[in-house]
Amino acid sequence: MENPAATSHKHIPSGEHPLSQTQLPDESLAVSISKMLDGVSSLSSDCCIYRVNLNLRQVNEKAFTPKMVSIGPLHRGRTELHTMEEHKLPYLKSFLSLASLSIEDCVNCVKTWEADARNCYAETINLLFYQPTSLVAEPMEKEVLTVSATHLHAAGVKFESLAEGSPLDIEFADGVLKIPHLEIHDDSEIIYQNLVAFEQLHYKYRYISDYLGLFNELIDSPRDADLLIQSGVICNMLSTNEDVCKLFNTLCTNTFVDDQYFRNIREDLNAYCKTTWHKWKAILKQDYLNTPWKVMGIIVAFLLLVLTLTQTVCSVLSL
C-alpha cells in the first residue's frame, strides 16, 4: 500500500530552499529600506503643533477637541463643526473688503509663508492622509512625595501662599512649604491638559507636568484640597473641594514626569516627615496648644504640679 505522506512532498534538489525565491538578498533589502527612508522627512526645528497622543486623549477627549470652530487642518471636516465652516466664507469676504485685497492677493501672500506654516506641524498636512508623529514620551524614574498635604500638616509642615513669582517658585525651608497662589476655575482642566500634551511632545524637560504632579501628590483627598484652600495656596472657583481633588488626579493620568525641577523639594519633605521630633512637636501644637484655653489649662496644670512637688519636698525635709 502506497504511503500518502511519502507522495505528498515533491523532491527538493540539494542546496535549494523552498522559500529561496521569495527571500530578498541583503543588498536588495537595504535598497528597499533606503527607498522607504527617502520618503520620510525629518521634523523641522520649527515644529510646534502636534496631534495629541491617544493615551492623553483618552483621559478627557473634550479637552483636546474644538467645540465651535476648527483653526488649521487637523480638525477640519468634523461634522459637529460644519456650521461654523459655513461662516468662514462670509468672514473671509468681509476681511478682504475691509483690507482692500483681492482673493488673488490673499492667496499669493499665503504662498509666501506656506512652507514655514507646514514646518510647524509634526505631520504632513494632508486632509486625505494622516502620518502620525514618531515622538513618544518615555517614562522615567522619579522621586515621589510619599505623603499628602494632611499628612505633611500632621508632621508639622506649614503651608503658605506666595502672592508673586512664577508658579514654579515653590520653596520648602524651616518646615514651611511656600507655594505661589493658584486659582482653579472651570477652564483650568482644558488649559492644563493642553499645556501638558504640548509639553510632553515638544520639550525635553516637563516642568508643567512636574508642577501638576506635585499637586497631585499633595492632594489625595478633599481634606487635602481643603487644607491648601484654607492656607490660601488654592483659590477654588469650582463647586466643591472634591472637584479640585478630581481635577489634579485627572490631569496627571497617562503623563510622564522626569521630576528635574521639584526632586529636592520632594526629598526634603519626605525626610522632614520621617523625623520623629517634628511629629511630636506637631502633635503638641495641634492637639494641646491649638487654643488659648488649652494653653492656659496646661500652664495651670504645670503650676499645680510644681506646687505639689514643692509641698512634697518640704514635707519630706521637715521630718
XYZ file of N, CA, C and O in Angstrom, residues 90-242:
612
model
N -18.175 84.027 4.557
C -18.614 85.416 4.731
C -17.593 86.259 5.500
O -17.390 87.433 5.175
N -16.930 85.640 6.514
C -15.904 86.378 7.253
C -14.703 86.701 6.362
O -14.117 87.779 6.445
N -14.324 85.746 5.502
C -13.229 85.986 4.570
C -13.585 87.122 3.612
O -12.765 88.014 3.348
N -14.808 87.094 3.098
C -15.250 88.148 2.178
C -15.229 89.510 2.856
O -14.786 90.510 2.273
N -15.684 89.558 4.114
C -15.679 90.815 4.858
C -14.260 91.292 5.114
O -13.959 92.486 4.999
N -13.352 90.360 5.437
C -11.961 90.723 5.686
C -11.306 91.307 4.434
O -10.602 92.325 4.493
N -11.518 90.660 3.282
C -10.931 91.143 2.033
C -11.448 92.534 1.689
O -10.696 93.384 1.187
N -12.713 92.784 1.959
C -13.293 94.099 1.683
C -12.695 95.169 2.586
O -12.325 96.256 2.125
N -12.575 94.864 3.886
C -12.016 95.841 4.834
C -10.548 96.128 4.550
O -10.080 97.255 4.716
N -9.812 95.087 4.111
C -8.377 95.242 3.846
C -8.088 95.696 2.426
O -6.921 95.901 2.063
N -9.148 95.855 1.619
C -8.992 96.255 0.207
C -8.061 95.304 -0.539
O -7.132 95.713 -1.244
N -8.281 94.016 -0.353
C -7.476 92.988 -1.003
C -8.355 92.124 -1.902
O -9.550 91.963 -1.650
N -7.729 91.563 -2.926
C -8.425 90.591 -3.756
C -8.080 89.198 -3.248
O -7.107 89.017 -2.499
N -8.844 88.206 -3.680
C -8.558 86.841 -3.261
C -7.203 86.392 -3.801
O -6.485 85.606 -3.171
N -6.827 86.951 -4.977
C -5.512 86.617 -5.544
C -4.402 87.143 -4.643
O -3.384 86.457 -4.416
N -4.565 88.383 -4.135
C -3.561 88.949 -3.227
C -3.422 88.084 -1.976
O -2.309 87.823 -1.488
N -4.543 87.632 -1.472
C -4.540 86.812 -0.256
C -3.840 85.481 -0.500
O -3.004 85.051 0.301
N -4.167 84.831 -1.609
C -3.558 83.532 -1.913
C -2.048 83.681 -2.115
O -1.258 82.874 -1.608
N -1.630 84.723 -2.846
C -0.198 84.935 -3.075
C 0.546 85.203 -1.773
O 1.692 84.764 -1.594
N -0.116 85.913 -0.870
C 0.504 86.192 0.429
C 0.670 84.901 1.231
O 1.713 84.656 1.844
N -0.353 84.078 1.228
C -0.298 82.818 1.968
C 0.808 81.917 1.414
O 1.499 81.230 2.168
N 0.980 81.924 0.091
C 2.001 81.070 -0.518
C 3.409 81.421 -0.043
O 4.278 80.551 0.012
N 3.630 82.694 0.313
C 4.980 83.106 0.730
C 5.388 82.483 2.068
O 6.570 82.299 2.341
N 4.406 82.160 2.928
C 4.764 81.529 4.208
C 4.152 80.143 4.360
O 4.090 79.585 5.466
N 3.732 79.550 3.224
C 3.154 78.212 3.282
C 4.155 77.185 3.812
O 3.825 76.356 4.665
N 5.379 77.242 3.323
C 6.385 76.267 3.763
C 6.661 76.388 5.256
O 6.778 75.388 5.971
N 6.768 77.641 5.727
C 7.011 77.850 7.164
C 5.849 77.317 7.993
O 6.044 76.726 9.059
N 4.631 77.524 7.513
C 3.456 77.042 8.244
C 3.440 75.524 8.299
O 3.147 74.926 9.339
N 3.758 74.869 7.166
C 3.769 73.405 7.141
C 4.842 72.838 8.066
O 4.662 71.780 8.670
N 5.969 73.538 8.188
C 7.053 73.064 9.052
C 6.684 73.098 10.524
O 7.357 72.475 11.359
N 5.636 73.848 10.847
C 5.208 73.918 12.252
C 4.491 72.650 12.688
O 4.329 72.411 13.887
N 4.046 71.837 11.734
C 3.293 70.633 12.059
C 4.211 69.415 12.139
O 5.141 69.271 11.353
N 3.909 68.531 13.075
C 4.701 67.315 13.246
C 4.320 66.241 12.235
O 4.957 65.202 12.174
N 3.289 66.474 11.462
C 2.865 65.533 10.448
C 2.615 66.274 9.136
O 2.447 67.490 9.120
N 2.617 65.538 8.044
C 2.336 66.134 6.748
C 0.895 66.625 6.711
O -0.032 65.880 7.059
N 0.706 67.883 6.336
C -0.645 68.447 6.292
C -1.327 67.966 5.025
O -1.075 68.465 3.933
N -2.150 66.975 5.193
C -2.881 66.392 4.078
C -4.218 65.912 4.616
O -4.260 65.043 5.483
N -5.278 66.460 4.129
C -6.601 66.128 4.678
C -7.039 64.721 4.330
O -7.984 64.201 4.900
N -6.334 64.076 3.391
C -6.737 62.732 2.991
C -5.918 61.671 3.690
O -6.377 60.544 3.869
N -4.691 62.002 4.048
C -3.818 61.003 4.657
C -3.261 61.543 5.959
O -2.944 62.719 6.081
N -3.125 60.677 6.937
C -2.593 61.057 8.247
C -1.347 60.249 8.545
O -1.341 59.023 8.500
N -0.236 60.934 8.796
C 1.018 60.291 9.146
C 1.349 60.659 10.588
O 1.708 61.796 10.877
N 1.217 59.732 11.525
C 1.419 60.051 12.936
C 2.859 60.409 13.238
O 3.791 59.923 12.592
N 3.032 61.275 14.236
C 4.375 61.657 14.659
C 5.056 60.507 15.365
O 4.406 59.659 15.984
N 6.364 60.472 15.281
C 7.121 59.399 15.926
C 7.568 59.770 17.325
O 8.233 58.997 17.990
N 7.202 60.994 17.759
C 7.603 61.415 19.090
C 6.808 60.663 20.138
O 5.592 60.623 20.108
N 7.491 60.034 21.084
C 6.838 59.288 22.154
C 7.464 59.692 23.478
O 8.688 59.732 23.612
N 6.632 59.985 24.466
C 7.130 60.345 25.788
C 7.446 59.080 26.564
O 6.603 58.211 26.731
N 8.685 58.954 27.028
C 9.109 57.768 27.746
C 9.046 58.003 29.244
O 9.444 59.056 29.741
N 8.549 57.014 30.021
C 8.511 57.175 31.471
C 9.908 57.164 32.050
O 10.802 56.499 31.545
N 10.096 57.910 33.126
C 11.392 57.981 33.779
C 11.204 57.775 35.271
O 10.159 58.070 35.842
N 12.226 57.252 35.926
C 12.179 57.072 37.368
C 12.120 58.435 38.043
O 12.849 59.349 37.684
N 11.250 58.578 39.030
C 11.099 59.871 39.673
C 10.958 59.718 41.172
O 10.535 58.692 41.677
N 11.322 60.782 41.872
C 11.106 60.855 43.308
C 9.648 61.205 43.560
O 9.124 62.181 43.025
N 8.957 60.408 44.364
C 7.539 60.611 44.627
C 7.353 61.090 46.058
O 7.977 60.576 46.985
N 6.488 62.094 46.220
C 6.140 62.555 47.554
C 5.273 61.482 48.189
O 4.192 61.157 47.712
N 5.751 60.902 49.288
C 5.097 59.723 49.853
C 3.902 60.066 50.735
O 3.186 59.162 51.175
N 3.683 61.319 51.038
C 2.569 61.702 51.903
C 1.810 62.870 51.289
O 2.335 63.615 50.471
N 0.553 63.030 51.698
C -0.301 64.090 51.183
C -0.198 65.332 52.061
O 0.533 65.366 53.056
N -0.986 66.360 51.711
C -0.943 67.625 52.447
C -1.350 67.443 53.908
O -0.736 68.019 54.810
N -2.394 66.637 54.157
C -2.828 66.429 55.539
C -1.773 65.684 56.351
O -1.586 65.969 57.542
N -1.091 64.731 55.743
C -0.019 64.022 56.437
C 1.178 64.941 56.688
O 1.825 64.848 57.735
N 1.471 65.804 55.716
C 2.535 66.785 55.933
C 2.180 67.713 57.085
O 3.025 68.033 57.928
N 0.927 68.139 57.123
C 0.463 69.014 58.203
C 0.574 68.311 59.550
O 0.982 68.918 60.560
N 0.236 67.022 59.579
C 0.332 66.250 60.819
C 1.783 66.102 61.274
O 2.046 65.933 62.471
N 2.713 66.179 60.319
C 4.141 66.092 60.659
C 4.740 67.453 60.985
O 5.940 67.551 61.253
N 3.906 68.514 60.945
C 4.385 69.831 61.337
C 4.686 70.780 60.199
O 5.150 71.890 60.423
N 4.435 70.360 58.957
C 4.689 71.238 57.807
C 3.593 72.298 57.721
O 2.412 71.981 57.805
N 3.993 73.539 57.545
C 3.042 74.635 57.364
C 2.975 75.010 55.887
O 3.955 74.867 55.155
N 1.826 75.490 55.437
C 1.627 75.896 54.045
C 1.396 77.398 53.996
O 0.573 77.939 54.730
N 2.138 78.046 53.104
C 1.985 79.490 52.922
C 1.819 79.807 51.444
O 2.411 79.147 50.589
N 1.014 80.815 51.153
C 0.774 81.234 49.778
C 1.691 82.396 49.411
O 1.871 83.326 50.204
N 2.283 82.319 48.222
C 3.102 83.409 47.700
C 2.283 84.196 46.690
O 1.751 83.626 45.730
N 2.179 85.489 46.902
C 1.348 86.322 46.025
C 2.052 86.646 44.716
O 1.400 86.946 43.705
N 3.368 86.592 44.690
C 4.128 86.962 43.493
C 5.052 85.828 43.064
O 5.318 84.903 43.819
N 5.550 85.960 41.837
C 6.513 84.997 41.327
C 5.900 83.994 40.376
O 4.681 83.931 40.176
N 6.774 83.183 39.774
C 6.348 82.142 38.841
C 5.647 81.018 39.598
O 5.973 80.752 40.758
N 4.697 80.327 38.961
C 4.054 79.175 39.615
C 5.061 78.099 40.026
O 4.787 77.310 40.936
N 6.214 78.081 39.360
C 7.225 77.065 39.671
C 8.110 77.439 40.856
O 8.941 76.636 41.283
N 7.935 78.638 41.398
C 8.773 79.107 42.509
C 8.285 78.551 43.838
O 7.914 79.281 44.759
N 8.291 77.236 43.970
C 7.876 76.563 45.204
C 9.112 76.365 46.090
O 10.150 75.903 45.617
N 8.971 76.710 47.362
C 10.101 76.644 48.286
C 9.717 75.860 49.542
O 8.564 75.885 49.972
N 10.706 75.158 50.108
C 10.497 74.494 51.397
C 11.722 74.727 52.270
O 12.836 74.366 51.908
N 11.505 75.361 53.414
C 12.588 75.643 54.358
C 12.004 75.850 55.746
O 10.923 76.429 55.894
N 12.703 75.347 56.758
C 12.302 75.519 58.162
C 10.879 75.039 58.408
O 10.123 75.644 59.186
N 10.487 73.974 57.743
C 9.167 73.400 57.978
C 8.025 74.129 57.298
O 6.853 73.823 57.575
N 8.321 75.073 56.412
C 7.278 75.852 55.737
C 7.362 75.601 54.231
O 8.414 75.815 53.623
N 6.265 75.142 53.642
C 6.177 74.931 52.201
C 5.454 76.137 51.595
O 4.261 76.330 51.823
N 6.190 76.926 50.831
C 5.639 78.130 50.216
C 5.317 77.855 48.754
O 6.198 77.441 47.983
N 4.054 78.080 48.386
C 3.576 77.785 47.035
C 2.882 79.020 46.471
O 2.021 79.599 47.139
N 3.239 79.443 45.255
C 2.540 80.577 44.629
C 1.040 80.332 44.523
O 0.598 79.209 44.288
N 0.279 81.390 44.713
C -1.178 81.313 44.705
C -1.687 80.751 43.378
O -1.211 81.115 42.307
N -2.653 79.840 43.455
C -3.191 79.174 42.271
C -4.713 79.255 42.272
O -5.361 78.866 43.243
N -5.270 79.771 41.183
C -6.721 79.826 41.030
C -7.193 78.654 40.166
O -6.634 78.400 39.101
N -8.213 77.954 40.651
C -8.796 76.839 39.913
C -10.213 77.221 39.495
O -11.057 77.524 40.343
N -10.476 77.226 38.176
C -11.796 77.602 37.677
C -12.252 76.597 36.624
O -11.580 75.573 36.389
N -13.355 76.873 35.986
C -13.967 75.906 35.063
C -13.078 75.564 33.871
O -13.164 74.456 33.329
N -12.254 76.503 33.428
C -11.414 76.272 32.246
C -10.045 75.685 32.593
O -9.251 75.409 31.689
N -9.749 75.506 33.870
C -8.415 75.050 34.277
C -8.065 73.698 33.690
O -6.934 73.479 33.229
N -9.005 72.767 33.687
C -8.710 71.420 33.198
C -8.309 71.435 31.728
O -7.303 70.823 31.336
N -9.073 72.146 30.905
C -8.769 72.195 29.467
C -7.421 72.873 29.219
O -6.605 72.403 28.426
N -7.172 73.983 29.922
C -5.918 74.721 29.736
C -4.723 73.854 30.118
O -3.753 73.713 29.347
N -4.775 73.246 31.294
C -3.637 72.462 31.774
C -3.435 71.194 30.955
O -2.285 70.798 30.696
N -4.507 70.539 30.530
C -4.343 69.319 29.743
C -3.699 69.607 28.391
O -2.891 68.814 27.906
N -4.045 70.727 27.781
C -3.406 71.079 26.510
C -1.956 71.487 26.710
O -1.097 71.185 25.870
N -1.654 72.180 27.807
C -0.262 72.530 28.104
C 0.572 71.275 28.341
O 1.707 71.166 27.859
N 0.012 70.324 29.081
C 0.723 69.073 29.352
C 0.951 68.300 28.054
O 2.054 67.797 27.804
N -0.080 68.216 27.209
C 0.052 67.484 25.945
C 1.137 68.101 25.064
O 1.946 67.389 24.464
N 1.160 69.427 24.976
C 2.179 70.106 24.176
C 3.570 69.887 24.764
O 4.531 69.598 24.037
N 3.671 69.994 26.077
C 4.972 69.830 26.729
C 5.495 68.407 26.572
O 6.698 68.195 26.364
N 4.603 67.414 26.667
C 5.019 66.021 26.548
C 5.623 65.732 25.179
O 6.510 64.901 25.044
N 5.159 66.438 24.155
C 5.618 66.182 22.793
C 6.751 67.090 22.345
O 7.562 66.712 21.499
N 6.825 68.292 22.902
C 7.696 69.307 22.324
C 8.977 69.558 23.116
O 9.999 69.902 22.534
N 8.913 69.402 24.434
C 10.047 69.792 25.267
C 10.709 68.596 25.929
O 10.062 67.599 26.246
N 12.000 68.736 26.175
C 12.758 67.681 26.847
C 12.416 67.646 28.327
O 12.247 66.579 28.915
N 12.365 68.821 28.962
C 12.038 68.901 30.388
C 10.571 69.276 30.537
O 10.094 70.215 29.913
N 9.882 68.567 31.425
C 8.433 68.728 31.549
C 8.101 69.406 32.872
O 7.661 68.763 33.833
N 8.317 70.718 32.916
C 8.120 71.468 34.153
C 6.649 71.530 34.561
O 6.317 71.395 35.741
N 5.759 71.769 33.606
C 4.337 71.873 33.922
C 3.815 70.526 34.417
O 3.049 70.460 35.388
N 4.228 69.443 33.774
C 3.812 68.116 34.203
C 4.305 67.827 35.617
O 3.584 67.247 36.439
N 5.531 68.240 35.911
C 6.088 68.040 37.244
C 5.352 68.894 38.274
O 5.077 68.460 39.396
N 5.010 70.124 37.894
C 4.267 71.038 38.769
C 2.903 70.450 39.129
O 2.521 70.380 40.312
N 2.168 69.991 38.129
C 0.853 69.389 38.365
C 0.989 68.061 39.098
O 0.132 67.694 39.911
N 2.089 67.340 38.816
C 2.323 66.079 39.512
C 2.537 66.288 41.004
O 2.082 65.480 41.824
N 3.227 67.369 41.365
C 3.437 67.681 42.781
C 2.103 67.966 43.473
O 1.850 67.493 44.590
N 1.231 68.729 42.812
C -0.093 68.999 43.380
C -0.905 67.710 43.492
O -1.664 67.526 44.457
N -0.765 66.831 42.521
C -1.480 65.561 42.561
C -1.051 64.734 43.761
O -1.873 64.045 44.395
N 0.238 64.804 44.107
C 0.731 64.079 45.268
C 0.289 64.739 46.575
O 0.008 64.056 47.566
N 0.211 66.070 46.567
C -0.246 66.783 47.761
C -1.735 66.562 48.021
O -2.176 66.465 49.166
N -2.518 66.497 46.935
C -3.977 66.400 47.066
C -4.421 64.975 46.763
O -4.584 64.576 45.611
N -4.619 64.215 47.818
C -5.044 62.832 47.685
C -6.516 62.658 48.055
O -7.105 61.625 47.772
N -7.101 63.671 48.699
C -8.495 63.609 49.128
C -9.037 65.031 49.240
O -8.268 66.003 49.225
N -10.358 65.194 49.348
C -10.924 66.536 49.544
C -10.376 67.243 50.784
O -10.311 68.475 50.809
N -9.986 66.489 51.809
C -9.386 67.097 53.013
C -8.074 67.809 52.668
O -7.770 68.874 53.205
N -7.294 67.188 51.784
C -6.034 67.812 51.354
C -6.317 69.109 50.601
O -5.636 70.119 50.816
N -7.314 69.065 49.726
C -7.689 70.268 48.972
C -8.149 71.363 49.925
O -7.779 72.534 49.775
N -8.952 70.986 50.923
C -9.456 71.964 51.893
C -8.308 72.612 52.657
O -8.331 73.828 52.921
N -7.295 71.831 53.010
C -6.145 72.370 53.747
C -5.404 73.421 52.925
O -5.028 74.483 53.446
N -5.195 73.144 51.627
C -4.495 74.098 50.766
C -5.362 75.326 50.481
O -4.846 76.429 50.294
N -6.676 75.125 50.452
C -7.589 76.265 50.257
C -7.592 77.153 51.493
O -7.524 78.384 51.398
N -7.665 76.550 52.681
C -7.682 77.308 53.923
C -6.382 78.070 54.148
O -6.375 79.155 54.743
N -5.274 77.522 53.637
C -3.975 78.196 53.791
C -3.752 79.277 52.738
O -2.739 79.974 52.774
N -4.677 79.393 51.783
C -4.574 80.431 50.760
C -3.770 80.037 49.542
O -3.587 80.843 48.624
N -3.268 78.804 49.498
C -2.484 78.348 48.345
C -3.375 78.227 47.120
O -3.000 78.620 46.012
N -4.585 77.675 47.295
C -5.522 77.474 46.196
C -6.764 78.317 46.408
O -7.298 78.379 47.519
N -7.207 78.956 45.331
C -8.500 79.637 45.329
C -9.447 78.778 44.496
O -9.286 78.671 43.276
N -10.397 78.144 45.152
C -11.292 77.204 44.486
C -12.527 77.916 43.956
O -13.349 78.412 44.728
N -12.654 77.955 42.623
C -13.832 78.540 41.990
C -14.720 77.463 41.381
O -15.632 77.753 40.609
N -14.434 76.196 41.736
C -15.281 75.091 41.321
C -16.363 74.870 42.377
O -16.439 75.598 43.366
N -17.176 73.852 42.193
C -18.308 73.639 43.102
C -17.869 73.162 44.479
O -18.293 73.695 45.509
N -17.007 72.138 44.518
C -16.625 71.532 45.793
C -15.120 71.271 45.828
O -14.432 71.316 44.806
N -14.636 70.954 47.035
C -13.227 70.592 47.187
C -12.935 69.252 46.518
O -11.808 69.000 46.082
N -13.958 68.400 46.447
C -13.787 67.118 45.758
C -13.498 67.330 44.273
O -12.738 66.562 43.666
